[in-house]
Amino acid sequence: MAILATMTVLMLPAHSATAQGPSEPLVQRIESLEAGQPVQVLGEPLLAREVLRRFYENHGFQEAWSFPGNRRELVEAIRQIANDGLNPEDYHGPLLSELALRARDDLSGEMQADIDLLFSDAFLLAASHLLEGKVNPQTIHAEWSASRQSLDLAVTLAEALRDNTIAATLDSLRPTHRAYAKLMEARNRLTPLLGHPWLPIADGPSIHPGDQDSRLPEIRRRLAALGDITAPGDPETAVADPTLYSQDLDLVIPSFQARHGLEPDGIIGKKTLAAVNLMPVERIRQIDASLERWRWLPQFLGEDYVIVNIAGFGLQLVMDGREALQSRVIVGRPYRQTPVFSDRIRYLVFNPTWTVPRKLMIEDLLPQIMRDPGYLERQGIRVYQGWGSDRQEINPAVIDWPSLSRDNFPYQLVQDPGPLNALGQVKFMFPNPYAVYLHDTPGQYLFGRQERTFSSGCIRVEKPMDLAEQLLAGAPEWSRERIDRLLEEKIPVTAVLPDPIPIYIQYWTAWVDEDQRIQFRDDIYNRDFRLLAQLRQSATGGNQLPTPVVARGFSASGGSDQPKSD
């Protein structure tokens, strides 16, 4: 056969069969894979085609899974992969469980080859999904090829079989970030709640401290199940009257509200009740989406980096591997979404001017100017005709503003530095195709809102000067005193970072905080549902995602993690 001519030096796993030559059934199967034909064995499709071919070619087309211990380890590892929010059935889990117990001596050569292929296919696909995710973040489609470029998975499988480290090898491919492990732990805590009654608690008047309400006993049960009430014993018997909003809830309710992104006012109103009603399966779905998004990130983020959680309205600066700063942020409105991407902050601009993006000029400012001719002057916005060094400033009074439109707008609008500048006193630049960056804002009062979707796509930072000082700590010439003097002068000045620092703009609706509390947030851009639909997509095209329960922050509409420009 032609394929035999490509055989390389044999590198057999430690417990491989001692056959003198290649397995003829394996050769036939691999030839079919090479021809691009869909191949099914024992009723299941082989998915990791290219890597399968390379693996068996490197090993002389001999069977690799003859050692029962390796088979048992893989079966258990596939079973455990559910804790990653992945479906064991995608990796032939149920069938492998049965096959692992079969005695090989009782099977035909064809059956032994098919079983071997299934075990290899399962390992390779699981390895691929653990390493970089099942869903492609650029297309939001499930990937079944296992053709990851960052690691030669054929070699990885060979080494795992040789060293009898199947489970340990798969575990090593998981994200090493502590945040990922904590999400898995939180998922494990919630899983026992599945299958238990979780009927909606009826709407009604808001419940204030001191109120008596027949819904409170069930609310207490839910809070106990979710771990918000930690008192031992039955929560109904822990208080004299479980229908009374008594002092035992004075701290519990605000804490529950805070970890759901709600105003921690202690009042059980409509939004708080909706969070209490959120079913365990919906909470687990949020965790599964967040786990997948962690798999999209590099294993090592760097010793120094900035990470922004769009859905959590928060920014974290890590320096020398430790958190150096946390800040609240404002992100894009739902119709001008902040994109998900990674880059490097390269320089800062103090006292920036703001060149209004064309879309904002036409859609936002043009109607405002036509309504209020004095708007531009009050906001310190200049009008220029032309671009670059040839542009000329134009008196806005001589412009026929009503005649302008999307197809006829030959001007630039540029806001001077100052207290009204939309970018505030500093912007953090990481040139990207979406024209998105971090910046200060004159609207500091908006950081007091719980949900902060007010920008046109860029990210406004509550503590911009603290962030600037930390980023420039490696450049002695940029002291805080010098920065303060520059701000008083209101002249644009650029400060180049000694070393560009990575920035990861991400979207997580679930995470575990430093106090080990699981945090949940609204899916503000409806991105979770589409991601989850693909995460539950089977290799045959069937969607295993149950019908969604529409509740606070959940809808059946689409959405994407694919970057969108302003």
PDB file of N, CA, C and O in Angstrom, residues 205-275:
ATOM      1  N   PRO A 205     -44.695  42.598  46.360  1.00  0.00           N
ATOM      2  CA  PRO A 205     -44.095  43.838  46.853  1.00  0.00           C
ATOM      3  C   PRO A 205     -42.655  43.612  47.315  1.00  0.00           C
ATOM      4  O   PRO A 205     -42.270  42.508  47.700  1.00  0.00           O
ATOM      5  N   SER A 206     -41.847  44.660  47.253  1.00  0.00           N
ATOM      6  CA  SER A 206     -40.482  44.579  47.763  1.00  0.00           C
ATOM      7  C   SER A 206     -40.504  44.266  49.251  1.00  0.00           C
ATOM      8  O   SER A 206     -41.395  44.692  49.989  1.00  0.00           O
ATOM      9  N   ILE A 207     -39.513  43.490  49.679  1.00  0.00           N
ATOM     10  CA  ILE A 207     -39.434  43.071  51.074  1.00  0.00           C
ATOM     11  C   ILE A 207     -38.302  43.856  51.748  1.00  0.00           C
ATOM     12  O   ILE A 207     -37.140  43.747  51.345  1.00  0.00           O
ATOM     13  N   HIS A 208     -38.639  44.639  52.766  1.00  0.00           N
ATOM     14  CA  HIS A 208     -37.670  45.461  53.474  1.00  0.00           C
ATOM     15  C   HIS A 208     -37.324  44.818  54.823  1.00  0.00           C
ATOM     16  O   HIS A 208     -38.079  43.984  55.340  1.00  0.00           O
ATOM     17  N   PRO A 209     -36.169  45.172  55.385  1.00  0.00           N
ATOM     18  CA  PRO A 209     -35.860  44.692  56.737  1.00  0.00           C
ATOM     19  C   PRO A 209     -37.008  44.986  57.698  1.00  0.00           C
ATOM     20  O   PRO A 209     -37.561  46.091  57.712  1.00  0.00           O
ATOM     21  N   GLY A 210     -37.388  43.975  58.459  1.00  0.00           N
ATOM     22  CA  GLY A 210     -38.495  44.117  59.397  1.00  0.00           C
ATOM     23  C   GLY A 210     -39.827  43.674  58.843  1.00  0.00           C
ATOM     24  O   GLY A 210     -40.784  43.491  59.608  1.00  0.00           O
ATOM     25  N   ASP A 211     -39.915  43.492  57.511  1.00  0.00           N
ATOM     26  CA  ASP A 211     -41.165  43.053  56.894  1.00  0.00           C
ATOM     27  C   ASP A 211     -41.399  41.576  57.162  1.00  0.00           C
ATOM     28  O   ASP A 211     -40.463  40.805  57.393  1.00  0.00           O
ATOM     29  N   GLN A 212     -42.671  41.202  57.092  1.00  0.00           N
ATOM     30  CA  GLN A 212     -43.059  39.793  57.177  1.00  0.00           C
ATOM     31  C   GLN A 212     -43.620  39.408  55.822  1.00  0.00           C
ATOM     32  O   GLN A 212     -44.442  40.124  55.243  1.00  0.00           O
ATOM     33  N   ASP A 213     -43.143  38.265  55.283  1.00  0.00           N
ATOM     34  CA  ASP A 213     -43.566  37.896  53.936  1.00  0.00           C
ATOM     35  C   ASP A 213     -43.500  36.365  53.813  1.00  0.00           C
ATOM     36  O   ASP A 213     -42.525  35.741  54.234  1.00  0.00           O
ATOM     37  N   SER A 214     -44.541  35.793  53.221  1.00  0.00           N
ATOM     38  CA  SER A 214     -44.620  34.338  53.111  1.00  0.00           C
ATOM     39  C   SER A 214     -43.576  33.755  52.157  1.00  0.00           C
ATOM     40  O   SER A 214     -43.344  32.543  52.154  1.00  0.00           O
ATOM     41  N   ARG A 215     -42.931  34.608  51.359  1.00  0.00           N
ATOM     42  CA  ARG A 215     -41.897  34.118  50.428  1.00  0.00           C
ATOM     43  C   ARG A 215     -40.534  33.955  51.105  1.00  0.00           C
ATOM     44  O   ARG A 215     -39.636  33.311  50.540  1.00  0.00           O
ATOM     45  N   LEU A 216     -40.360  34.512  52.280  1.00  0.00           N
ATOM     46  CA  LEU A 216     -39.045  34.511  52.923  1.00  0.00           C
ATOM     47  C   LEU A 216     -38.529  33.111  53.280  1.00  0.00           C
ATOM     48  O   LEU A 216     -37.321  32.864  53.150  1.00  0.00           O
ATOM     49  N   PRO A 217     -39.367  32.168  53.720  1.00  0.00           N
ATOM     50  CA  PRO A 217     -38.822  30.823  53.995  1.00  0.00           C
ATOM     51  C   PRO A 217     -38.165  30.192  52.773  1.00  0.00           C
ATOM     52  O   PRO A 217     -37.093  29.596  52.877  1.00  0.00           O
ATOM     53  N   GLU A 218     -38.797  30.344  51.598  1.00  0.00           N
ATOM     54  CA  GLU A 218     -38.203  29.782  50.385  1.00  0.00           C
ATOM     55  C   GLU A 218     -36.959  30.560  49.976  1.00  0.00           C
ATOM     56  O   GLU A 218     -35.976  29.980  49.500  1.00  0.00           O
ATOM     57  N   ILE A 219     -36.982  31.872  50.166  1.00  0.00           N
ATOM     58  CA  ILE A 219     -35.793  32.679  49.870  1.00  0.00           C
ATOM     59  C   ILE A 219     -34.632  32.226  50.755  1.00  0.00           C
ATOM     60  O   ILE A 219     -33.492  32.094  50.295  1.00  0.00           O
ATOM     61  N   ARG A 220     -34.920  31.959  52.028  1.00  0.00           N
ATOM     62  CA  ARG A 220     -33.867  31.474  52.928  1.00  0.00           C
ATOM     63  C   ARG A 220     -33.315  30.122  52.460  1.00  0.00           C
ATOM     64  O   ARG A 220     -32.108  29.880  52.512  1.00  0.00           O
ATOM     65  N   ARG A 221     -34.183  29.241  51.992  1.00  0.00           N
ATOM     66  CA  ARG A 221     -33.729  27.927  51.521  1.00  0.00           C
ATOM     67  C   ARG A 221     -32.798  28.085  50.311  1.00  0.00           C
ATOM     68  O   ARG A 221     -31.777  27.400  50.203  1.00  0.00           O
ATOM     69  N   ARG A 222     -33.192  28.993  49.408  1.00  0.00           N
ATOM     70  CA  ARG A 222     -32.356  29.222  48.225  1.00  0.00           C
ATOM     71  C   ARG A 222     -30.991  29.776  48.637  1.00  0.00           C
ATOM     72  O   ARG A 222     -29.950  29.353  48.118  1.00  0.00           O
ATOM     73  N   LEU A 223     -30.984  30.732  49.530  1.00  0.00           N
ATOM     74  CA  LEU A 223     -29.726  31.338  49.970  1.00  0.00           C
ATOM     75  C   LEU A 223     -28.834  30.314  50.672  1.00  0.00           C
ATOM     76  O   LEU A 223     -27.601  30.341  50.531  1.00  0.00           O
ATOM     77  N   ALA A 224     -29.457  29.411  51.414  1.00  0.00           N
ATOM     78  CA  ALA A 224     -28.676  28.360  52.073  1.00  0.00           C
ATOM     79  C   ALA A 224     -28.089  27.405  51.036  1.00  0.00           C
ATOM     80  O   ALA A 224     -26.925  27.003  51.121  1.00  0.00           O
ATOM     81  N   ALA A 225     -28.893  27.039  50.027  1.00  0.00           N
ATOM     82  CA  ALA A 225     -28.412  26.129  48.991  1.00  0.00           C
ATOM     83  C   ALA A 225     -27.251  26.733  48.205  1.00  0.00           C
ATOM     84  O   ALA A 225     -26.335  26.030  47.784  1.00  0.00           O
ATOM     85  N   LEU A 226     -27.288  28.060  48.028  1.00  0.00           N
ATOM     86  CA  LEU A 226     -26.244  28.741  47.268  1.00  0.00           C
ATOM     87  C   LEU A 226     -25.041  29.115  48.125  1.00  0.00           C
ATOM     88  O   LEU A 226     -24.059  29.646  47.621  1.00  0.00           O
ATOM     89  N   GLY A 227     -25.136  28.848  49.425  1.00  0.00           N
ATOM     90  CA  GLY A 227     -24.009  29.114  50.310  1.00  0.00           C
ATOM     91  C   GLY A 227     -23.962  30.516  50.865  1.00  0.00           C
ATOM     92  O   GLY A 227     -22.971  30.904  51.495  1.00  0.00           O
ATOM     93  N   ASP A 228     -25.011  31.304  50.657  1.00  0.00           N
ATOM     94  CA  ASP A 228     -25.008  32.678  51.184  1.00  0.00           C
ATOM     95  C   ASP A 228     -25.354  32.713  52.668  1.00  0.00           C
ATOM     96  O   ASP A 228     -24.949  33.635  53.373  1.00  0.00           O
ATOM     97  N   ILE A 229     -26.128  31.744  53.128  1.00  0.00           N
ATOM     98  CA  ILE A 229     -26.377  31.584  54.556  1.00  0.00           C
ATOM     99  C   ILE A 229     -25.520  30.416  55.021  1.00  0.00           C
ATOM    100  O   ILE A 229     -25.672  29.286  54.542  1.00  0.00           O
ATOM    101  N   THR A 230     -24.606  30.679  55.895  1.00  0.00           N
ATOM    102  CA  THR A 230     -23.655  29.649  56.319  1.00  0.00           C
ATOM    103  C   THR A 230     -23.952  29.103  57.707  1.00  0.00           C
ATOM    104  O   THR A 230     -23.200  28.289  58.224  1.00  0.00           O
ATOM    105  N   ALA A 231     -25.045  29.554  58.337  1.00  0.00           N
ATOM    106  CA  ALA A 231     -25.385  29.057  59.672  1.00  0.00           C
ATOM    107  C   ALA A 231     -25.681  27.567  59.597  1.00  0.00           C
ATOM    108  O   ALA A 231     -26.302  27.087  58.639  1.00  0.00           O
ATOM    109  N   PRO A 232     -25.239  26.775  60.565  1.00  0.00           N
ATOM    110  CA  PRO A 232     -25.488  25.331  60.539  1.00  0.00           C
ATOM    111  C   PRO A 232     -26.965  25.023  60.742  1.00  0.00           C
ATOM    112  O   PRO A 232     -27.713  25.811  61.316  1.00  0.00           O
ATOM    113  N   GLY A 233     -27.342  23.849  60.276  1.00  0.00           N
ATOM    114  CA  GLY A 233     -28.711  23.386  60.492  1.00  0.00           C
ATOM    115  C   GLY A 233     -29.666  23.948  59.460  1.00  0.00           C
ATOM    116  O   GLY A 233     -29.303  24.691  58.553  1.00  0.00           O
ATOM    117  N   ASP A 234     -30.906  23.586  59.586  1.00  0.00           N
ATOM    118  CA  ASP A 234     -31.966  24.032  58.692  1.00  0.00           C
ATOM    119  C   ASP A 234     -32.169  25.526  58.876  1.00  0.00           C
ATOM    120  O   ASP A 234     -32.462  25.995  59.981  1.00  0.00           O
ATOM    121  N   PRO A 235     -32.036  26.316  57.781  1.00  0.00           N
ATOM    122  CA  PRO A 235     -32.199  27.761  57.941  1.00  0.00           C
ATOM    123  C   PRO A 235     -33.585  28.162  58.436  1.00  0.00           C
ATOM    124  O   PRO A 235     -33.758  29.217  59.040  1.00  0.00           O
ATOM    125  N   GLU A 236     -34.589  27.298  58.214  1.00  0.00           N
ATOM    126  CA  GLU A 236     -35.935  27.626  58.690  1.00  0.00           C
ATOM    127  C   GLU A 236     -36.020  27.572  60.219  1.00  0.00           C
ATOM    128  O   GLU A 236     -36.811  28.283  60.826  1.00  0.00           O
ATOM    129  N   THR A 237     -35.217  26.734  60.822  1.00  0.00           N
ATOM    130  CA  THR A 237     -35.279  26.613  62.282  1.00  0.00           C
ATOM    131  C   THR A 237     -34.215  27.463  62.970  1.00  0.00           C
ATOM    132  O   THR A 237     -34.141  27.490  64.191  1.00  0.00           O
ATOM    133  N   ALA A 238     -33.375  28.122  62.183  1.00  0.00           N
ATOM    134  CA  ALA A 238     -32.310  28.937  62.777  1.00  0.00           C
ATOM    135  C   ALA A 238     -32.836  30.263  63.293  1.00  0.00           C
ATOM    136  O   ALA A 238     -32.138  30.950  64.024  1.00  0.00           O
ATOM    137  N   VAL A 239     -34.027  30.639  62.906  1.00  0.00           N
ATOM    138  CA  VAL A 239     -34.630  31.893  63.376  1.00  0.00           C
ATOM    139  C   VAL A 239     -36.006  31.582  63.939  1.00  0.00           C
ATOM    140  O   VAL A 239     -36.634  30.583  63.580  1.00  0.00           O
ATOM    141  N   ALA A 240     -36.461  32.448  64.813  1.00  0.00           N
ATOM    142  CA  ALA A 240     -37.748  32.204  65.469  1.00  0.00           C
ATOM    143  C   ALA A 240     -38.897  32.221  64.478  1.00  0.00           C
ATOM    144  O   ALA A 240     -39.812  31.398  64.556  1.00  0.00           O
ATOM    145  N   ASP A 241     -38.850  33.156  63.514  1.00  0.00           N
ATOM    146  CA  ASP A 241     -39.936  33.288  62.543  1.00  0.00           C
ATOM    147  C   ASP A 241     -39.321  33.404  61.144  1.00  0.00           C
ATOM    148  O   ASP A 241     -38.852  34.483  60.761  1.00  0.00           O
ATOM    149  N   PRO A 242     -39.285  32.338  60.361  1.00  0.00           N
ATOM    150  CA  PRO A 242     -38.647  32.389  59.041  1.00  0.00           C
ATOM    151  C   PRO A 242     -39.368  33.279  58.049  1.00  0.00           C
ATOM    152  O   PRO A 242     -38.824  33.579  56.989  1.00  0.00           O
ATOM    153  N   THR A 243     -40.602  33.723  58.355  1.00  0.00           N
ATOM    154  CA  THR A 243     -41.308  34.632  57.453  1.00  0.00           C
ATOM    155  C   THR A 243     -40.970  36.093  57.738  1.00  0.00           C
ATOM    156  O   THR A 243     -41.471  36.983  57.057  1.00  0.00           O
ATOM    157  N   LEU A 244     -40.101  36.333  58.720  1.00  0.00           N
ATOM    158  CA  LEU A 244     -39.737  37.701  59.102  1.00  0.00           C
ATOM    159  C   LEU A 244     -38.357  38.045  58.553  1.00  0.00           C
ATOM    160  O   LEU A 244     -37.411  37.262  58.667  1.00  0.00           O
ATOM    161  N   TYR A 245     -38.244  39.214  57.937  1.00  0.00           N
ATOM    162  CA  TYR A 245     -36.945  39.725  57.512  1.00  0.00           C
ATOM    163  C   TYR A 245     -36.247  40.238  58.765  1.00  0.00           C
ATOM    164  O   TYR A 245     -36.303  41.403  59.096  1.00  0.00           O
ATOM    165  N   SER A 246     -35.558  39.341  59.441  1.00  0.00           N
ATOM    166  CA  SER A 246     -34.928  39.651  60.722  1.00  0.00           C
ATOM    167  C   SER A 246     -33.444  39.957  60.533  1.00  0.00           C
ATOM    168  O   SER A 246     -32.912  39.951  59.423  1.00  0.00           O
ATOM    169  N   GLN A 247     -32.760  40.198  61.645  1.00  0.00           N
ATOM    170  CA  GLN A 247     -31.387  40.679  61.593  1.00  0.00           C
ATOM    171  C   GLN A 247     -30.433  39.689  60.934  1.00  0.00           C
ATOM    172  O   GLN A 247     -29.374  40.081  60.438  1.00  0.00           O
ATOM    173  N   ASP A 248     -30.786  38.400  60.924  1.00  0.00           N
ATOM    174  CA  ASP A 248     -29.884  37.419  60.318  1.00  0.00           C
ATOM    175  C   ASP A 248     -29.698  37.650  58.819  1.00  0.00           C
ATOM    176  O   ASP A 248     -28.740  37.165  58.215  1.00  0.00           O
ATOM    177  N   LEU A 249     -30.641  38.397  58.201  1.00  0.00           N
ATOM    178  CA  LEU A 249     -30.546  38.683  56.771  1.00  0.00           C
ATOM    179  C   LEU A 249     -29.951  40.063  56.480  1.00  0.00           C
ATOM    180  O   LEU A 249     -29.725  40.391  55.306  1.00  0.00           O
ATOM    181  N   ASP A 250     -29.684  40.846  57.507  1.00  0.00           N
ATOM    182  CA  ASP A 250     -29.234  42.224  57.301  1.00  0.00           C
ATOM    183  C   ASP A 250     -27.931  42.304  56.518  1.00  0.00           C
ATOM    184  O   ASP A 250     -27.715  43.253  55.749  1.00  0.00           O
ATOM    185  N   LEU A 251     -27.052  41.335  56.711  1.00  0.00           N
ATOM    186  CA  LEU A 251     -25.789  41.316  55.976  1.00  0.00           C
ATOM    187  C   LEU A 251     -25.836  40.367  54.789  1.00  0.00           C
ATOM    188  O   LEU A 251     -25.139  40.566  53.793  1.00  0.00           O
ATOM    189  N   VAL A 252     -26.666  39.335  54.899  1.00  0.00           N
ATOM    190  CA  VAL A 252     -26.727  38.310  53.855  1.00  0.00           C
ATOM    191  C   VAL A 252     -27.270  38.883  52.548  1.00  0.00           C
ATOM    192  O   VAL A 252     -26.685  38.668  51.466  1.00  0.00           O
ATOM    193  N   ILE A 253     -28.370  39.620  52.621  1.00  0.00           N
ATOM    194  CA  ILE A 253     -29.000  40.126  51.404  1.00  0.00           C
ATOM    195  C   ILE A 253     -28.097  41.116  50.664  1.00  0.00           C
ATOM    196  O   ILE A 253     -27.885  40.981  49.449  1.00  0.00           O
ATOM    197  N   PRO A 254     -27.518  42.119  51.339  1.00  0.00           N
ATOM    198  CA  PRO A 254     -26.602  43.016  50.610  1.00  0.00           C
ATOM    199  C   PRO A 254     -25.413  42.282  49.991  1.00  0.00           C
ATOM    200  O   PRO A 254     -24.983  42.621  48.885  1.00  0.00           O
ATOM    201  N   SER A 255     -24.886  41.274  50.688  1.00  0.00           N
ATOM    202  CA  SER A 255     -23.773  40.507  50.135  1.00  0.00           C
ATOM    203  C   SER A 255     -24.212  39.741  48.893  1.00  0.00           C
ATOM    204  O   SER A 255     -23.492  39.696  47.878  1.00  0.00           O
ATOM    205  N   PHE A 256     -25.390  39.123  48.950  1.00  0.00           N
ATOM    206  CA  PHE A 256     -25.931  38.407  47.793  1.00  0.00           C
ATOM    207  C   PHE A 256     -26.134  39.364  46.627  1.00  0.00           C
ATOM    208  O   PHE A 256     -25.809  39.047  45.477  1.00  0.00           O
ATOM    209  N   GLN A 257     -26.675  40.549  46.921  1.00  0.00           N
ATOM    210  CA  GLN A 257     -26.890  41.537  45.860  1.00  0.00           C
ATOM    211  C   GLN A 257     -25.571  41.962  45.230  1.00  0.00           C
ATOM    212  O   GLN A 257     -25.457  42.051  44.005  1.00  0.00           O
ATOM    213  N   ALA A 258     -24.563  42.207  46.059  1.00  0.00           N
ATOM    214  CA  ALA A 258     -23.277  42.672  45.542  1.00  0.00           C
ATOM    215  C   ALA A 258     -22.649  41.645  44.617  1.00  0.00           C
ATOM    216  O   ALA A 258     -22.068  42.007  43.578  1.00  0.00           O
ATOM    217  N   ARG A 259     -22.758  40.356  44.957  1.00  0.00           N
ATOM    218  CA  ARG A 259     -22.104  39.366  44.112  1.00  0.00           C
ATOM    219  C   ARG A 259     -22.927  39.051  42.859  1.00  0.00           C
ATOM    220  O   ARG A 259     -22.499  38.241  42.026  1.00  0.00           O
ATOM    221  N   HIS A 260     -24.067  39.700  42.714  1.00  0.00           N
ATOM    222  CA  HIS A 260     -24.846  39.613  41.483  1.00  0.00           C
ATOM    223  C   HIS A 260     -24.872  40.957  40.748  1.00  0.00           C
ATOM    224  O   HIS A 260     -25.669  41.144  39.818  1.00  0.00           O
ATOM    225  N   GLY A 261     -24.007  41.875  41.174  1.00  0.00           N
ATOM    226  CA  GLY A 261     -23.912  43.159  40.487  1.00  0.00           C
ATOM    227  C   GLY A 261     -25.095  44.074  40.712  1.00  0.00           C
ATOM    228  O   GLY A 261     -25.359  44.968  39.905  1.00  0.00           O
ATOM    229  N   LEU A 262     -25.814  43.882  41.819  1.00  0.00           N
ATOM    230  CA  LEU A 262     -26.984  44.700  42.142  1.00  0.00           C
ATOM    231  C   LEU A 262     -26.646  45.711  43.230  1.00  0.00           C
ATOM    232  O   LEU A 262     -25.668  45.551  43.964  1.00  0.00           O
ATOM    233  N   GLU A 263     -27.454  46.736  43.323  1.00  0.00           N
ATOM    234  CA  GLU A 263     -27.281  47.723  44.384  1.00  0.00           C
ATOM    235  C   GLU A 263     -27.480  47.032  45.737  1.00  0.00           C
ATOM    236  O   GLU A 263     -28.543  46.466  46.008  1.00  0.00           O
ATOM    237  N   PRO A 264     -26.454  47.040  46.604  1.00  0.00           N
ATOM    238  CA  PRO A 264     -26.569  46.310  47.883  1.00  0.00           C
ATOM    239  C   PRO A 264     -27.361  47.087  48.924  1.00  0.00           C
ATOM    240  O   PRO A 264     -26.852  47.436  49.987  1.00  0.00           O
ATOM    241  N   ASP A 265     -28.637  47.323  48.627  1.00  0.00           N
ATOM    242  CA  ASP A 265     -29.469  48.136  49.519  1.00  0.00           C
ATOM    243  C   ASP A 265     -30.220  47.311  50.561  1.00  0.00           C
ATOM    244  O   ASP A 265     -30.912  47.863  51.419  1.00  0.00           O
ATOM    245  N   GLY A 266     -30.117  45.975  50.476  1.00  0.00           N
ATOM    246  CA  GLY A 266     -30.790  45.126  51.454  1.00  0.00           C
ATOM    247  C   GLY A 266     -32.267  44.930  51.214  1.00  0.00           C
ATOM    248  O   GLY A 266     -32.931  44.237  51.991  1.00  0.00           O
ATOM    249  N   ILE A 267     -32.790  45.516  50.150  1.00  0.00           N
ATOM    250  CA  ILE A 267     -34.222  45.393  49.839  1.00  0.00           C
ATOM    251  C   ILE A 267     -34.414  44.287  48.804  1.00  0.00           C
ATOM    252  O   ILE A 267     -33.773  44.293  47.753  1.00  0.00           O
ATOM    253  N   ILE A 268     -35.287  43.345  49.098  1.00  0.00           N
ATOM    254  CA  ILE A 268     -35.547  42.248  48.162  1.00  0.00           C
ATOM    255  C   ILE A 268     -36.608  42.718  47.183  1.00  0.00           C
ATOM    256  O   ILE A 268     -37.815  42.551  47.395  1.00  0.00           O
ATOM    257  N   GLY A 269     -36.149  43.372  46.125  1.00  0.00           N
ATOM    258  CA  GLY A 269     -37.043  43.859  45.088  1.00  0.00           C
ATOM    259  C   GLY A 269     -37.068  42.929  43.894  1.00  0.00           C
ATOM    260  O   GLY A 269     -36.646  41.762  43.964  1.00  0.00           O
ATOM    261  N   LYS A 270     -37.518  43.459  42.771  1.00  0.00           N
ATOM    262  CA  LYS A 270     -37.715  42.638  41.579  1.00  0.00           C
ATOM    263  C   LYS A 270     -36.408  42.028  41.083  1.00  0.00           C
ATOM    264  O   LYS A 270     -36.339  40.831  40.764  1.00  0.00           O
ATOM    265  N   LYS A 271     -35.335  42.828  41.010  1.00  0.00           N
ATOM    266  CA  LYS A 271     -34.060  42.320  40.492  1.00  0.00           C
ATOM    267  C   LYS A 271     -33.426  41.311  41.446  1.00  0.00           C
ATOM    268  O   LYS A 271     -32.851  40.305  41.016  1.00  0.00           O
ATOM    269  N   THR A 272     -33.509  41.589  42.732  1.00  0.00           N
ATOM    270  CA  THR A 272     -32.942  40.651  43.705  1.00  0.00           C
ATOM    271  C   THR A 272     -33.691  39.328  43.671  1.00  0.00           C
ATOM    272  O   THR A 272     -33.081  38.249  43.724  1.00  0.00           O
ATOM    273  N   LEU A 273     -35.009  39.394  43.554  1.00  0.00           N
ATOM    274  CA  LEU A 273     -35.797  38.167  43.483  1.00  0.00           C
ATOM    275  C   LEU A 273     -35.470  37.384  42.215  1.00  0.00           C
ATOM    276  O   LEU A 273     -35.396  36.150  42.232  1.00  0.00           O
ATOM    277  N   ALA A 274     -35.236  38.100  41.100  1.00  0.00           N
ATOM    278  CA  ALA A 274     -34.868  37.421  39.861  1.00  0.00           C
ATOM    279  C   ALA A 274     -33.537  36.699  40.020  1.00  0.00           C
ATOM    280  O   ALA A 274     -33.348  35.592  39.497  1.00  0.00           O
ATOM    281  N   ALA A 275     -32.594  37.306  40.771  1.00  0.00           N
ATOM    282  CA  ALA A 275     -31.304  36.652  41.011  1.00  0.00           C
ATOM    283  C   ALA A 275     -31.480  35.421  41.894  1.00  0.00           C
ATOM    284  O   ALA A 275     -30.818  34.393  41.685  1.00  0.00           O
TER     285      ALA A 275
END
